Coordinates of C-alpha atoms in Angstrom, one line a residue:
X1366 CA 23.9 8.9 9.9
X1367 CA 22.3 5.9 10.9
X1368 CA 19.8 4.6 9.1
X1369 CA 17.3 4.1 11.9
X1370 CA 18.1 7.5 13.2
X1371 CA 17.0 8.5 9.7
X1372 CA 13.6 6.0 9.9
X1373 CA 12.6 7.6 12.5
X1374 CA 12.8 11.2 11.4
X1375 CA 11.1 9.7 8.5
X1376 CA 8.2 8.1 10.5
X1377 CA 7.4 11.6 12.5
X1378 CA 7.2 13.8 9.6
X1379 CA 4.7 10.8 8.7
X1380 CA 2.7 11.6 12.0
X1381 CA 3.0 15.3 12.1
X1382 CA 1.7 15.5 8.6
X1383 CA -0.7 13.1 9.3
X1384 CA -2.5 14.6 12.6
X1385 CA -2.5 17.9 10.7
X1386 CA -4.6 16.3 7.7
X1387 CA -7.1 15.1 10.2
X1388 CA -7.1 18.3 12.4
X1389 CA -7.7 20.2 9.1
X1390 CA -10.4 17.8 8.2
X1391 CA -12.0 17.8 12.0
X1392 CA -11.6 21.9 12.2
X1393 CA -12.4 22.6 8.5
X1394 CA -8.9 24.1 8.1
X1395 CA -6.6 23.6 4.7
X1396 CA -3.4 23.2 6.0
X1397 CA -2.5 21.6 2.9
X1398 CA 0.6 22.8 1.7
X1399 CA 2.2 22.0 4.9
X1400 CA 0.7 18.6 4.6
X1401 CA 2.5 18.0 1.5
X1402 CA 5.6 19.2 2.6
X1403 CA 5.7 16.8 5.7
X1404 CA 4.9 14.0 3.7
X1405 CA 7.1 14.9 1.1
X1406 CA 10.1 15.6 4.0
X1407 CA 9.3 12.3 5.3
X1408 CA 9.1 10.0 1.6
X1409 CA 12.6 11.5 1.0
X1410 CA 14.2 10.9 4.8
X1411 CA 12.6 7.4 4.3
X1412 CA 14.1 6.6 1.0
X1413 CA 17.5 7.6 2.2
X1414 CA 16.9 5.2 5.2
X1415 CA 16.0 2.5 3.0
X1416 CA 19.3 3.3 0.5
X1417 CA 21.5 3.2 3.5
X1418 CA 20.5 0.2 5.2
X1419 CA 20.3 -1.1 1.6
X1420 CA 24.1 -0.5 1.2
X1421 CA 25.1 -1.6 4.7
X1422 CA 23.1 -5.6 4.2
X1423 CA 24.0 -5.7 0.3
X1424 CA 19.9 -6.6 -0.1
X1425 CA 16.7 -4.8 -0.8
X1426 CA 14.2 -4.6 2.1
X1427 CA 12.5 -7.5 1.3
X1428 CA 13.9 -10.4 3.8
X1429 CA 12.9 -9.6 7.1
X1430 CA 9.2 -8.3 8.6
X1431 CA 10.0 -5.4 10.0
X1432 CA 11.9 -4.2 6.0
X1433 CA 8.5 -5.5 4.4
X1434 CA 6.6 -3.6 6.3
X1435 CA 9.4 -0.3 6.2
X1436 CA 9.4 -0.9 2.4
X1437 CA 5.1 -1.2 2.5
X1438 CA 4.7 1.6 4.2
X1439 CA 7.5 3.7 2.1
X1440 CA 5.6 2.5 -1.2
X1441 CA 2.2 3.5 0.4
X1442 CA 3.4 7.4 1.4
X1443 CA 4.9 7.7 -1.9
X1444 CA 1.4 6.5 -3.8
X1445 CA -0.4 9.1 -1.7
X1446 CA 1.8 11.7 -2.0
X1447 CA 1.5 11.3 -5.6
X1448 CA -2.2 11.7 -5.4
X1449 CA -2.2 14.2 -2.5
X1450 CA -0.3 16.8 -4.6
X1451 CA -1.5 15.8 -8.2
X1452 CA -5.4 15.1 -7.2
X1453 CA -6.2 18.5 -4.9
X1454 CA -9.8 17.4 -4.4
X1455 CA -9.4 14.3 -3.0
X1456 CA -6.9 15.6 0.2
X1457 CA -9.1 15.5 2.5
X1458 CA -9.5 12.1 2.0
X1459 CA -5.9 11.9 4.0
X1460 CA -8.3 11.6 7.3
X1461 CA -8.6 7.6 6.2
X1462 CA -5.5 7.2 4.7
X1463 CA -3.4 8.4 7.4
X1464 CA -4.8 5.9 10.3
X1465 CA -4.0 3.3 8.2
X1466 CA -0.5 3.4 7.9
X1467 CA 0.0 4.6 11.5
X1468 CA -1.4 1.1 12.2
X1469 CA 1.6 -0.2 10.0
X1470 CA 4.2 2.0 11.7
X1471 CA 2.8 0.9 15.0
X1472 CA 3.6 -2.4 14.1
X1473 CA 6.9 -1.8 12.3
X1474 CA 7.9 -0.3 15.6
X1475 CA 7.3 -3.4 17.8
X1476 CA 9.2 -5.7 15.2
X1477 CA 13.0 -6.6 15.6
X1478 CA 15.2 -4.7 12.9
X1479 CA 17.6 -7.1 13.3
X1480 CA 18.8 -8.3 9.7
X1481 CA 17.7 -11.7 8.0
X1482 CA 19.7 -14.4 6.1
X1483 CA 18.5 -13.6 2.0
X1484 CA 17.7 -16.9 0.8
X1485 CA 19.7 -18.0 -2.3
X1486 CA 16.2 -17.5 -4.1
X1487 CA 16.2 -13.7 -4.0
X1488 CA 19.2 -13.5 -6.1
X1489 CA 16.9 -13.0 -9.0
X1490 CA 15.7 -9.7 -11.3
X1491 CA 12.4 -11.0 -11.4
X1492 CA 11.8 -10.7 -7.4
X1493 CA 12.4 -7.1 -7.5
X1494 CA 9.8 -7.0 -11.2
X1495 CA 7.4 -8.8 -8.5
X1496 CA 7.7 -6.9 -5.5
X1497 CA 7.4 -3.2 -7.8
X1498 CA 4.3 -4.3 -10.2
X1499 CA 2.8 -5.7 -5.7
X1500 CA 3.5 -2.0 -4.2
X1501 CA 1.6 -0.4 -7.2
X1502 CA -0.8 -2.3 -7.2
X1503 CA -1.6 -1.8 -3.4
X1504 CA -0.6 2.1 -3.4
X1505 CA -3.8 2.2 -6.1
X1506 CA -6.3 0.3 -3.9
X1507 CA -5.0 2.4 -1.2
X1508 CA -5.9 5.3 -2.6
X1509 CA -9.2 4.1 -3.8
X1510 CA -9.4 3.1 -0.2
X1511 CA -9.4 6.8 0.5
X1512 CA -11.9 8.4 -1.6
X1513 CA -14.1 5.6 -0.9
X1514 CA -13.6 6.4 2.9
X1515 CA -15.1 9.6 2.4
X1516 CA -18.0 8.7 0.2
X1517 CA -19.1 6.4 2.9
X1518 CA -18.4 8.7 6.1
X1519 CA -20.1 11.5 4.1
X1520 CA -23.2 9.8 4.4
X1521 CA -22.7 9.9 8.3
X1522 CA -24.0 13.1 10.7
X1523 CA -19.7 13.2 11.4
X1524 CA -18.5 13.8 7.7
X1525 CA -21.7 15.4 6.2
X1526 CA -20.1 19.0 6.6
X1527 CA -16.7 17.5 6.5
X1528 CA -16.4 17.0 3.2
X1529 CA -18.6 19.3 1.7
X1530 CA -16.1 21.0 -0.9
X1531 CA -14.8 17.8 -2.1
X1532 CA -16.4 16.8 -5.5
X1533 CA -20.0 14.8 -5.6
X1534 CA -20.0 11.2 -4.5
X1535 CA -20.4 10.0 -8.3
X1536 CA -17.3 11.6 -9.3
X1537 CA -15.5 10.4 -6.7
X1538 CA -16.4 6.8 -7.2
X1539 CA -15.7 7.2 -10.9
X1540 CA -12.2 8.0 -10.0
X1541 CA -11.4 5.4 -7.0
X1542 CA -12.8 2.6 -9.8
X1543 CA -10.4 4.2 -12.0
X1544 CA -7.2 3.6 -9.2
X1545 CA -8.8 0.0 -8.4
X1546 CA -8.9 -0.4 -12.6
X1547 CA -4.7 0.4 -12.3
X1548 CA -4.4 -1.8 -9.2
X1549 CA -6.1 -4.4 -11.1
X1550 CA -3.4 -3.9 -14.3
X1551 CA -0.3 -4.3 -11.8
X1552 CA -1.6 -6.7 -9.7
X1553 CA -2.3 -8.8 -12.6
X1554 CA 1.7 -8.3 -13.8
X1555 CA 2.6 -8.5 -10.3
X1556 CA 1.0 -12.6 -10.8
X1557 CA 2.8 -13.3 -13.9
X1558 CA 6.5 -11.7 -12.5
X1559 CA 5.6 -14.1 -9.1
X1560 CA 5.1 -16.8 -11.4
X1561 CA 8.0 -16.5 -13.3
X1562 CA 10.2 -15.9 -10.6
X1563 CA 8.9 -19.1 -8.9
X1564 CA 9.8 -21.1 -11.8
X1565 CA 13.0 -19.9 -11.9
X1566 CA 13.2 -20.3 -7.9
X1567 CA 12.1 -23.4 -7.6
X1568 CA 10.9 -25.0 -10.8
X1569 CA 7.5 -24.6 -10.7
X1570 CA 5.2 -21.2 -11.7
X1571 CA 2.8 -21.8 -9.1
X1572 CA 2.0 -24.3 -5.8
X1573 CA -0.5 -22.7 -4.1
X1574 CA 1.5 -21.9 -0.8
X1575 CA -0.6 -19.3 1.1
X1576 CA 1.0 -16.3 0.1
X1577 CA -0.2 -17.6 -3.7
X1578 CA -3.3 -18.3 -2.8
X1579 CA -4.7 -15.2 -1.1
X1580 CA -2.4 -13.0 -3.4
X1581 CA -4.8 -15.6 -6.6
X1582 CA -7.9 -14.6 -4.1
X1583 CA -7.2 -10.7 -3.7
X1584 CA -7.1 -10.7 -7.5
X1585 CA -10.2 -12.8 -8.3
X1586 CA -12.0 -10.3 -5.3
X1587 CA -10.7 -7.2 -7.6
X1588 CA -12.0 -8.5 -10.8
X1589 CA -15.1 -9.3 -9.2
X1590 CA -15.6 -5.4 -7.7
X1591 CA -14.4 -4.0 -11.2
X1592 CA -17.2 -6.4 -12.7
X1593 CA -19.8 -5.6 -10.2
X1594 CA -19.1 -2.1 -11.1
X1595 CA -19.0 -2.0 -15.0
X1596 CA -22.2 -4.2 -15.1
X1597 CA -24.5 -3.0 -12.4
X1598 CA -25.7 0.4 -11.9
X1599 CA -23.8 0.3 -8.4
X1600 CA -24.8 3.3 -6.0
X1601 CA -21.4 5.2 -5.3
X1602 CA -22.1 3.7 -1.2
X1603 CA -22.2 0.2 -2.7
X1604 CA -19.2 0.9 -4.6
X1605 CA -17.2 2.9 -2.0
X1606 CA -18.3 -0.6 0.2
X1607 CA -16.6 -2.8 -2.7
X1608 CA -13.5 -0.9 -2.4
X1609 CA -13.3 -1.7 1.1
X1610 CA -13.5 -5.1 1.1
X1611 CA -10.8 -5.2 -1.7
X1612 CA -8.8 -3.2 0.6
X1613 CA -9.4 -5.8 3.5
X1614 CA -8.3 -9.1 1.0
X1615 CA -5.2 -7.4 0.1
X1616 CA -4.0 -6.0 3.6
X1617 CA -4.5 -9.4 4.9
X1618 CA -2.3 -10.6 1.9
X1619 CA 0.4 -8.1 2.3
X1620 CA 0.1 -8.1 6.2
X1621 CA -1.6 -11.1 7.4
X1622 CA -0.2 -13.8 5.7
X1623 CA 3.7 -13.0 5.3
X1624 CA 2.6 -12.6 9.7
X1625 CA 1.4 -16.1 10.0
X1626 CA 4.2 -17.8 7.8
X1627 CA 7.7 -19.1 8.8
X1628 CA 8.9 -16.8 6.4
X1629 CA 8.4 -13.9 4.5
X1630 CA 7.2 -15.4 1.6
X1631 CA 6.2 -19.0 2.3
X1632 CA 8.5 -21.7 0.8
X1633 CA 11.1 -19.1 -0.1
X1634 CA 14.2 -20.8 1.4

């Protein structure tokens, strides 16, 4: 079958299961299991896309836009899913998450999915050590992006009775600082592959082409929030704010940047 055939089965399993974990939020339903199972339907269909266009090009999805942001937003469902079926409290908090990658699959759907040229530079184990320890890393923070999206609309007249069942807002901080604490781990190996791989590239571990130097600034804004938090007595609001504004440093630097460049990874030919 053709692998965009398959992408696209992929990406409405995404929406159906998506739409139902905001309508459960909106009417107070559990729809749950279903939830899961879309989500889960659509991970697998999307992985199988990825394999066979994978097979077809002889190259990960990692040279053109619209296969980084296909390969983002596969690495994204497959985070939450993870935490969807092994964290029960927090599904609700799919009502945030959701949006978000419908944005990204908006997008992906406007971009060409015509293949690239892989630059002679990609031939290289240490890209694929890079771009893993970079989709952890952002699958955490996107996750802590979701809890901390219902701490903060809790406080709101819309999500006070929303998200009444979930745990309290303490708890729930303590565990999106403890997904931010993992992004921070990988995003941290995620530098040193990059910088290893450059040197081998090009001969030089680091030159502060943009991609470097918001992916140098998205880590120094993650240390800072895990700081913040470990040294002040941060109310779980002012916490659940932090998170966000990680979130927004590292979209930009997945999203924004590889957007803006000439390529997908600035100075990668």
């Amino acid at each position: 079958m053709d692998e965009l055939r398959v992408l696209w089965m992929a990406l409405a399993a995404y929406v159906v299961a998506g739409s139902a974990g905001i309508v459960g939020v909106l009417l107070k339903k559990r729809p749950e299991r279903s939830v899961l199972g879309l989500m889960l339907l659509g991970v697998l269909l999307h992985t199988a896309s990825i394999a066979l266009r994978w097979e077809r090009l002889g190259h990960g999805p990692y040279v053109t836009m619209f296969e980084i942001l296909s390969s983002n937003i596969w690495s994204m469902m497959v985070a939450f899913t993870l935490a969807y079926w092994r964290v029960p409290q927090i599904r609700p908090s799919a009502a945030v998450v959701m949006p978000i990658l419908f944005l990204v699959m908006g997008w992906m759907l406007m971009t060409s999915s015509v293949e690239g040229h892989l630059p002679p530079t990609y031939h290289t184990t240490w890209l694929y050590i890079h771009i893993g320890f970079g989709k952890v890393f952002f699958g955490a923070v996107l996750v802590a992006l979701g809890i901390s999206g219902v701490i903060l609309l809790r406080g709101t007249a819309y999500g006070a009775g929303r998200f009444e069942r979930l745990p309290p807002d303490a708890n729930l901080s303590e565990l999106a600082f403890r997904c931010m604490a993992i992004g921070f781990v990988f995003e941290t190996l995620m530098l040193i592959a990059g910088a290893i791989w450059a040197q081998d590239a090009w001969g030089r571990y680091w030159a502060w082409d943009p991609l470097e130097t918001w992916a140098f600034l998205t880590w120094l804004v993650l240390a800072g929030s895990l700081h913040a938090r470990f040294t002040y007595k941060l109310s779980p609001r002012a916490g659940a704010l932090l998170v966000a504004t990680v979130f927004v440093v590292a979209f930009l630097t997945f999203f924004g940047v590889p957007f803006i460049s000439k390529t997908p990874h600035q100075g990668a030919v």
